[in-house]
Structure formats: structure tokens, C-alpha cells
Amino acid sequence: MTTQRVGFRDCANDGYATVTAERRSVRLTITGRVQGVFFRAWTVDAAAARGLDGWVRNRRDGAVEALIAGPADAVGTMVAACWRGPESAAVRDVAAVPADDPGPTGFHYAPTA
């Protein structure tokens, strides 16, 4: 399996995401009114529906953080969906940075960081 770097417009830093074959992996930091509005539950459902791997958790600073990995197109649509989130959320920003692919883990909640 080969690893390559490809451009990904939603990524901060160097503008690249990690891609292994057809997989892409990014870590998202989502800010705004994103805690107490079922953002994590929405993320688990939305990611699982897209067949993605990774996790989502609250952060003590009020943000939500997620590691999302899977088919490049599904990751892209998930990142775009995070800009909207659940109906009661008010997303201010979605910062995406390259991340290591966690492999086939399914999508789950992670402890608050």
C-alpha cells in the first residue's frame, strides 16, 4: 500500500492530508456552539453512515475534536457536513489538519480531552 500527499482545501497547516491508497485521514477541531447540542452523537451517526473510521470527543476548551478516516470522498463530505452539524449547533470554524489513519476501527466516542 502506498502513501501519498494530496491537496485538501479544508486542511490547515501545509494544505495536505494523509492518503493511503484511497483513504484520507484528518483531525478536525470544531468551534462555536458545539457542546450540549448533540454534536458528538450527530457526528457518530453521520460518520457511521458514510462508513468512516475514527472518533469524536468534547474538549475542555468548549470545542469538539474528531479524527475522521476513510474513503477520500466520504471524508470530504463529512468535513463539509461538520460545518453545518446538528440543527441546534452554531459552528464558527472547522479546522482540519492531516492525521495518521487509525485503520478500520469503526466510529466511536472518545473521552473528553
mmCIF file with all atom_site columns, C-alpha atoms in Angstrom:
data_model
loop_
_atom_site.group_PDB
_atom_site.id
_atom_site.type_symbol
_atom_site.label_atom_id
_atom_site.label_alt_id
_atom_site.label_comp_id
_atom_site.label_asym_id
_atom_site.label_entity_id
_atom_site.label_seq_id
_atom_site.pdbx_PDB_ins_code
_atom_site.Cartn_x
_atom_site.Cartn_y
_atom_site.Cartn_z
_atom_site.occupancy
_atom_site.B_iso_or_equiv
_atom_site.pdbx_formal_charge
_atom_site.auth_seq_id
_atom_site.auth_comp_id
_atom_site.auth_asym_id
_atom_site.auth_atom_id
_atom_site.pdbx_PDB_model_num
ATOM 1   C CA . MET A 1 1   ? 0.000   0.000  0.000  1.00 0.00 ? 1   MET A CA 1
ATOM 2   C CA . THR A 1 2   ? 1.433   3.382  -0.938 1.00 0.00 ? 2   THR A CA 1
ATOM 3   C CA . THR A 1 3   ? 1.113   6.638  0.940  1.00 0.00 ? 3   THR A CA 1
ATOM 4   C CA . GLN A 1 4   ? 0.924   9.924  -0.902 1.00 0.00 ? 4   GLN A CA 1
ATOM 5   C CA . ARG A 1 5   ? 0.264   13.553 -0.032 1.00 0.00 ? 5   ARG A CA 1
ATOM 6   C CA . VAL A 1 6   ? -2.522  15.268 -1.889 1.00 0.00 ? 6   VAL A CA 1
ATOM 7   C CA . GLY A 1 7   ? -4.022  18.736 -1.645 1.00 0.00 ? 7   GLY A CA 1
ATOM 8   C CA . PHE A 1 8   ? -7.106  19.083 0.543  1.00 0.00 ? 8   PHE A CA 1
ATOM 9   C CA . ARG A 1 9   ? -8.573  22.566 0.701  1.00 0.00 ? 9   ARG A CA 1
ATOM 10  C CA . ASP A 1 10  ? -10.084 22.143 4.176  1.00 0.00 ? 10  ASP A CA 1
ATOM 11  C CA . CYS A 1 11  ? -6.754  21.336 5.831  1.00 0.00 ? 11  CYS A CA 1
ATOM 12  C CA . ALA A 1 12  ? -4.849  23.927 7.787  1.00 0.00 ? 12  ALA A CA 1
ATOM 13  C CA . ASN A 1 13  ? -1.053  23.877 8.103  1.00 0.00 ? 13  ASN A CA 1
ATOM 14  C CA . ASP A 1 14  ? 0.555   22.660 4.891  1.00 0.00 ? 14  ASP A CA 1
ATOM 15  C CA . GLY A 1 15  ? -2.681  22.036 2.970  1.00 0.00 ? 15  GLY A CA 1
ATOM 16  C CA . TYR A 1 16  ? -2.193  18.281 2.729  1.00 0.00 ? 16  TYR A CA 1
ATOM 17  C CA . ALA A 1 17  ? -3.975  15.303 4.198  1.00 0.00 ? 17  ALA A CA 1
ATOM 18  C CA . THR A 1 18  ? -2.618  11.812 4.673  1.00 0.00 ? 18  THR A CA 1
ATOM 19  C CA . VAL A 1 19  ? -3.891  9.456  1.987  1.00 0.00 ? 19  VAL A CA 1
ATOM 20  C CA . THR A 1 20  ? -3.161  5.753  1.868  1.00 0.00 ? 20  THR A CA 1
ATOM 21  C CA . ALA A 1 21  ? -4.386  4.284  -1.403 1.00 0.00 ? 21  ALA A CA 1
ATOM 22  C CA . GLU A 1 22  ? -7.944  5.655  -1.486 1.00 0.00 ? 22  GLU A CA 1
ATOM 23  C CA . ARG A 1 23  ? -8.130  6.635  2.191  1.00 0.00 ? 23  ARG A CA 1
ATOM 24  C CA . ARG A 1 24  ? -7.810  10.100 3.701  1.00 0.00 ? 24  ARG A CA 1
ATOM 25  C CA . SER A 1 25  ? -7.403  10.953 7.379  1.00 0.00 ? 25  SER A CA 1
ATOM 26  C CA . VAL A 1 26  ? -7.893  14.323 9.083  1.00 0.00 ? 26  VAL A CA 1
ATOM 27  C CA . ARG A 1 27  ? -8.236  15.652 12.608 1.00 0.00 ? 27  ARG A CA 1
ATOM 28  C CA . LEU A 1 28  ? -10.940 18.278 12.991 1.00 0.00 ? 28  LEU A CA 1
ATOM 29  C CA . THR A 1 29  ? -11.374 20.934 15.654 1.00 0.00 ? 29  THR A CA 1
ATOM 30  C CA . ILE A 1 30  ? -14.901 22.305 15.510 1.00 0.00 ? 30  ILE A CA 1
ATOM 31  C CA . THR A 1 31  ? -15.663 25.509 17.385 1.00 0.00 ? 31  THR A CA 1
ATOM 32  C CA . GLY A 1 32  ? -18.758 27.568 18.084 1.00 0.00 ? 32  GLY A CA 1
ATOM 33  C CA . ARG A 1 33  ? -21.840 26.381 19.965 1.00 0.00 ? 33  ARG A CA 1
ATOM 34  C CA . VAL A 1 34  ? -20.947 22.707 19.581 1.00 0.00 ? 34  VAL A CA 1
ATOM 35  C CA . GLN A 1 35  ? -21.226 21.246 23.096 1.00 0.00 ? 35  GLN A CA 1
ATOM 36  C CA . GLY A 1 36  ? -24.568 20.484 24.685 1.00 0.00 ? 36  GLY A CA 1
ATOM 37  C CA . VAL A 1 37  ? -26.242 20.357 21.264 1.00 0.00 ? 37  VAL A CA 1
ATOM 38  C CA . PHE A 1 38  ? -25.752 16.634 20.483 1.00 0.00 ? 38  PHE A CA 1
ATOM 39  C CA . PHE A 1 39  ? -22.836 17.353 18.121 1.00 0.00 ? 39  PHE A CA 1
ATOM 40  C CA . ARG A 1 40  ? -20.950 14.205 19.135 1.00 0.00 ? 40  ARG A CA 1
ATOM 41  C CA . ALA A 1 41  ? -23.990 11.950 18.672 1.00 0.00 ? 41  ALA A CA 1
ATOM 42  C CA . TRP A 1 42  ? -24.693 13.569 15.315 1.00 0.00 ? 42  TRP A CA 1
ATOM 43  C CA . THR A 1 43  ? -21.033 13.046 14.311 1.00 0.00 ? 43  THR A CA 1
ATOM 44  C CA . VAL A 1 44  ? -21.066 9.357  15.258 1.00 0.00 ? 44  VAL A CA 1
ATOM 45  C CA . ASP A 1 45  ? -24.253 8.790  13.237 1.00 0.00 ? 45  ASP A CA 1
ATOM 46  C CA . ALA A 1 46  ? -23.086 10.841 10.229 1.00 0.00 ? 46  ALA A CA 1
ATOM 47  C CA . ALA A 1 47  ? -19.632 9.215  10.153 1.00 0.00 ? 47  ALA A CA 1
ATOM 48  C CA . ALA A 1 48  ? -21.004 5.684  10.544 1.00 0.00 ? 48  ALA A CA 1
ATOM 49  C CA . ALA A 1 49  ? -23.498 6.318  7.738  1.00 0.00 ? 49  ALA A CA 1
ATOM 50  C CA . ARG A 1 50  ? -20.550 7.239  5.490  1.00 0.00 ? 50  ARG A CA 1
ATOM 51  C CA . GLY A 1 51  ? -18.542 4.149  6.506  1.00 0.00 ? 51  GLY A CA 1
ATOM 52  C CA . LEU A 1 52  ? -15.837 6.210  8.213  1.00 0.00 ? 52  LEU A CA 1
ATOM 53  C CA . ASP A 1 53  ? -13.431 5.239  10.971 1.00 0.00 ? 53  ASP A CA 1
ATOM 54  C CA . GLY A 1 54  ? -12.260 7.331  13.899 1.00 0.00 ? 54  GLY A CA 1
ATOM 55  C CA . TRP A 1 55  ? -13.631 9.061  16.970 1.00 0.00 ? 55  TRP A CA 1
ATOM 56  C CA . VAL A 1 56  ? -15.188 12.257 18.313 1.00 0.00 ? 56  VAL A CA 1
ATOM 57  C CA . ARG A 1 57  ? -14.814 13.904 21.723 1.00 0.00 ? 57  ARG A CA 1
ATOM 58  C CA . ASN A 1 58  ? -15.513 17.095 23.624 1.00 0.00 ? 58  ASN A CA 1
ATOM 59  C CA . ARG A 1 59  ? -12.583 19.262 24.591 1.00 0.00 ? 59  ARG A CA 1
ATOM 60  C CA . ARG A 1 60  ? -12.352 21.147 27.843 1.00 0.00 ? 60  ARG A CA 1
ATOM 61  C CA . ASP A 1 61  ? -11.983 24.417 25.894 1.00 0.00 ? 61  ASP A CA 1
ATOM 62  C CA . GLY A 1 62  ? -15.544 24.042 24.525 1.00 0.00 ? 62  GLY A CA 1
ATOM 63  C CA . ALA A 1 63  ? -14.602 22.686 21.104 1.00 0.00 ? 63  ALA A CA 1
ATOM 64  C CA . VAL A 1 64  ? -15.389 19.283 19.612 1.00 0.00 ? 64  VAL A CA 1
ATOM 65  C CA . GLU A 1 65  ? -12.489 17.277 18.173 1.00 0.00 ? 65  GLU A CA 1
ATOM 66  C CA . ALA A 1 66  ? -12.779 14.416 15.702 1.00 0.00 ? 66  ALA A CA 1
ATOM 67  C CA . LEU A 1 67  ? -10.440 12.066 13.874 1.00 0.00 ? 67  LEU A CA 1
ATOM 68  C CA . ILE A 1 68  ? -12.038 11.029 10.598 1.00 0.00 ? 68  ILE A CA 1
ATOM 69  C CA . ALA A 1 69  ? -10.604 8.461  8.202  1.00 0.00 ? 69  ALA A CA 1
ATOM 70  C CA . GLY A 1 70  ? -11.921 6.551  5.235  1.00 0.00 ? 70  GLY A CA 1
ATOM 71  C CA . PRO A 1 71  ? -12.571 6.886  1.526  1.00 0.00 ? 71  PRO A CA 1
ATOM 72  C CA . ALA A 1 72  ? -11.400 10.303 0.359  1.00 0.00 ? 72  ALA A CA 1
ATOM 73  C CA . ASP A 1 73  ? -14.787 11.379 -0.986 1.00 0.00 ? 73  ASP A CA 1
ATOM 74  C CA . ALA A 1 74  ? -16.599 10.330 2.202  1.00 0.00 ? 74  ALA A CA 1
ATOM 75  C CA . VAL A 1 75  ? -14.102 12.224 4.363  1.00 0.00 ? 75  VAL A CA 1
ATOM 76  C CA . GLY A 1 76  ? -14.622 15.302 2.212  1.00 0.00 ? 76  GLY A CA 1
ATOM 77  C CA . THR A 1 77  ? -18.401 15.161 2.551  1.00 0.00 ? 77  THR A CA 1
ATOM 78  C CA . MET A 1 78  ? -18.092 14.607 6.309  1.00 0.00 ? 78  MET A CA 1
ATOM 79  C CA . VAL A 1 79  ? -15.833 17.654 6.716  1.00 0.00 ? 79  VAL A CA 1
ATOM 80  C CA . ALA A 1 80  ? -18.371 19.721 4.755  1.00 0.00 ? 80  ALA A CA 1
ATOM 81  C CA . ALA A 1 81  ? -21.222 18.350 6.888  1.00 0.00 ? 81  ALA A CA 1
ATOM 82  C CA . CYS A 1 82  ? -19.376 19.350 10.083 1.00 0.00 ? 82  CYS A CA 1
ATOM 83  C CA . TRP A 1 83  ? -19.691 22.987 9.011  1.00 0.00 ? 83  TRP A CA 1
ATOM 84  C CA . ARG A 1 84  ? -23.451 22.541 9.493  1.00 0.00 ? 84  ARG A CA 1
ATOM 85  C CA . GLY A 1 85  ? -23.627 19.946 12.277 1.00 0.00 ? 85  GLY A CA 1
ATOM 86  C CA . PRO A 1 86  ? -26.899 19.166 14.026 1.00 0.00 ? 86  PRO A CA 1
ATOM 87  C CA . GLU A 1 87  ? -29.730 21.670 13.821 1.00 0.00 ? 87  GLU A CA 1
ATOM 88  C CA . SER A 1 88  ? -29.102 23.184 17.270 1.00 0.00 ? 88  SER A CA 1
ATOM 89  C CA . ALA A 1 89  ? -25.369 23.788 16.675 1.00 0.00 ? 89  ALA A CA 1
ATOM 90  C CA . ALA A 1 90  ? -23.841 27.089 15.577 1.00 0.00 ? 90  ALA A CA 1
ATOM 91  C CA . VAL A 1 91  ? -20.482 26.194 14.002 1.00 0.00 ? 91  VAL A CA 1
ATOM 92  C CA . ARG A 1 92  ? -17.950 29.029 13.864 1.00 0.00 ? 92  ARG A CA 1
ATOM 93  C CA . ASP A 1 93  ? -14.981 27.130 12.412 1.00 0.00 ? 93  ASP A CA 1
ATOM 94  C CA . VAL A 1 94  ? -13.836 23.689 11.312 1.00 0.00 ? 94  VAL A CA 1
ATOM 95  C CA . ALA A 1 95  ? -10.041 23.444 11.349 1.00 0.00 ? 95  ALA A CA 1
ATOM 96  C CA . ALA A 1 96  ? -8.672  20.341 9.613  1.00 0.00 ? 96  ALA A CA 1
ATOM 97  C CA . VAL A 1 97  ? -5.114  19.056 9.861  1.00 0.00 ? 97  VAL A CA 1
ATOM 98  C CA . PRO A 1 98  ? -3.512  15.891 8.478  1.00 0.00 ? 98  PRO A CA 1
ATOM 99  C CA . ALA A 1 99  ? -3.658  12.881 10.773 1.00 0.00 ? 99  ALA A CA 1
ATOM 100 C CA . ASP A 1 100 ? -2.432  9.306  10.926 1.00 0.00 ? 100 ASP A CA 1
ATOM 101 C CA . ASP A 1 101 ? -5.018  6.813  9.719  1.00 0.00 ? 101 ASP A CA 1
ATOM 102 C CA . PRO A 1 102 ? -6.325  4.817  12.713 1.00 0.00 ? 102 PRO A CA 1
ATOM 103 C CA . GLY A 1 103 ? -7.201  1.866  10.472 1.00 0.00 ? 103 GLY A CA 1
ATOM 104 C CA . PRO A 1 104 ? -10.537 0.050  10.450 1.00 0.00 ? 104 PRO A CA 1
ATOM 105 C CA . THR A 1 105 ? -11.778 0.951  13.932 1.00 0.00 ? 105 THR A CA 1
ATOM 106 C CA . GLY A 1 106 ? -15.373 1.931  13.226 1.00 0.00 ? 106 GLY A CA 1
ATOM 107 C CA . PHE A 1 107 ? -16.512 5.300  14.554 1.00 0.00 ? 107 PHE A CA 1
ATOM 108 C CA . HIS A 1 108 ? -16.916 5.893  18.279 1.00 0.00 ? 108 HIS A CA 1
ATOM 109 C CA . TYR A 1 109 ? -16.930 8.354  21.181 1.00 0.00 ? 109 TYR A CA 1
ATOM 110 C CA . ALA A 1 110 ? -13.607 9.130  22.840 1.00 0.00 ? 110 ALA A CA 1
ATOM 111 C CA . PRO A 1 111 ? -13.078 10.546 26.360 1.00 0.00 ? 111 PRO A CA 1
ATOM 112 C CA . THR A 1 112 ? -13.015 14.315 26.835 1.00 0.00 ? 112 THR A CA 1
ATOM 113 C CA . ALA A 1 113 ? -9.562  15.814 26.417 1.00 0.00 ? 113 ALA A CA 1
#
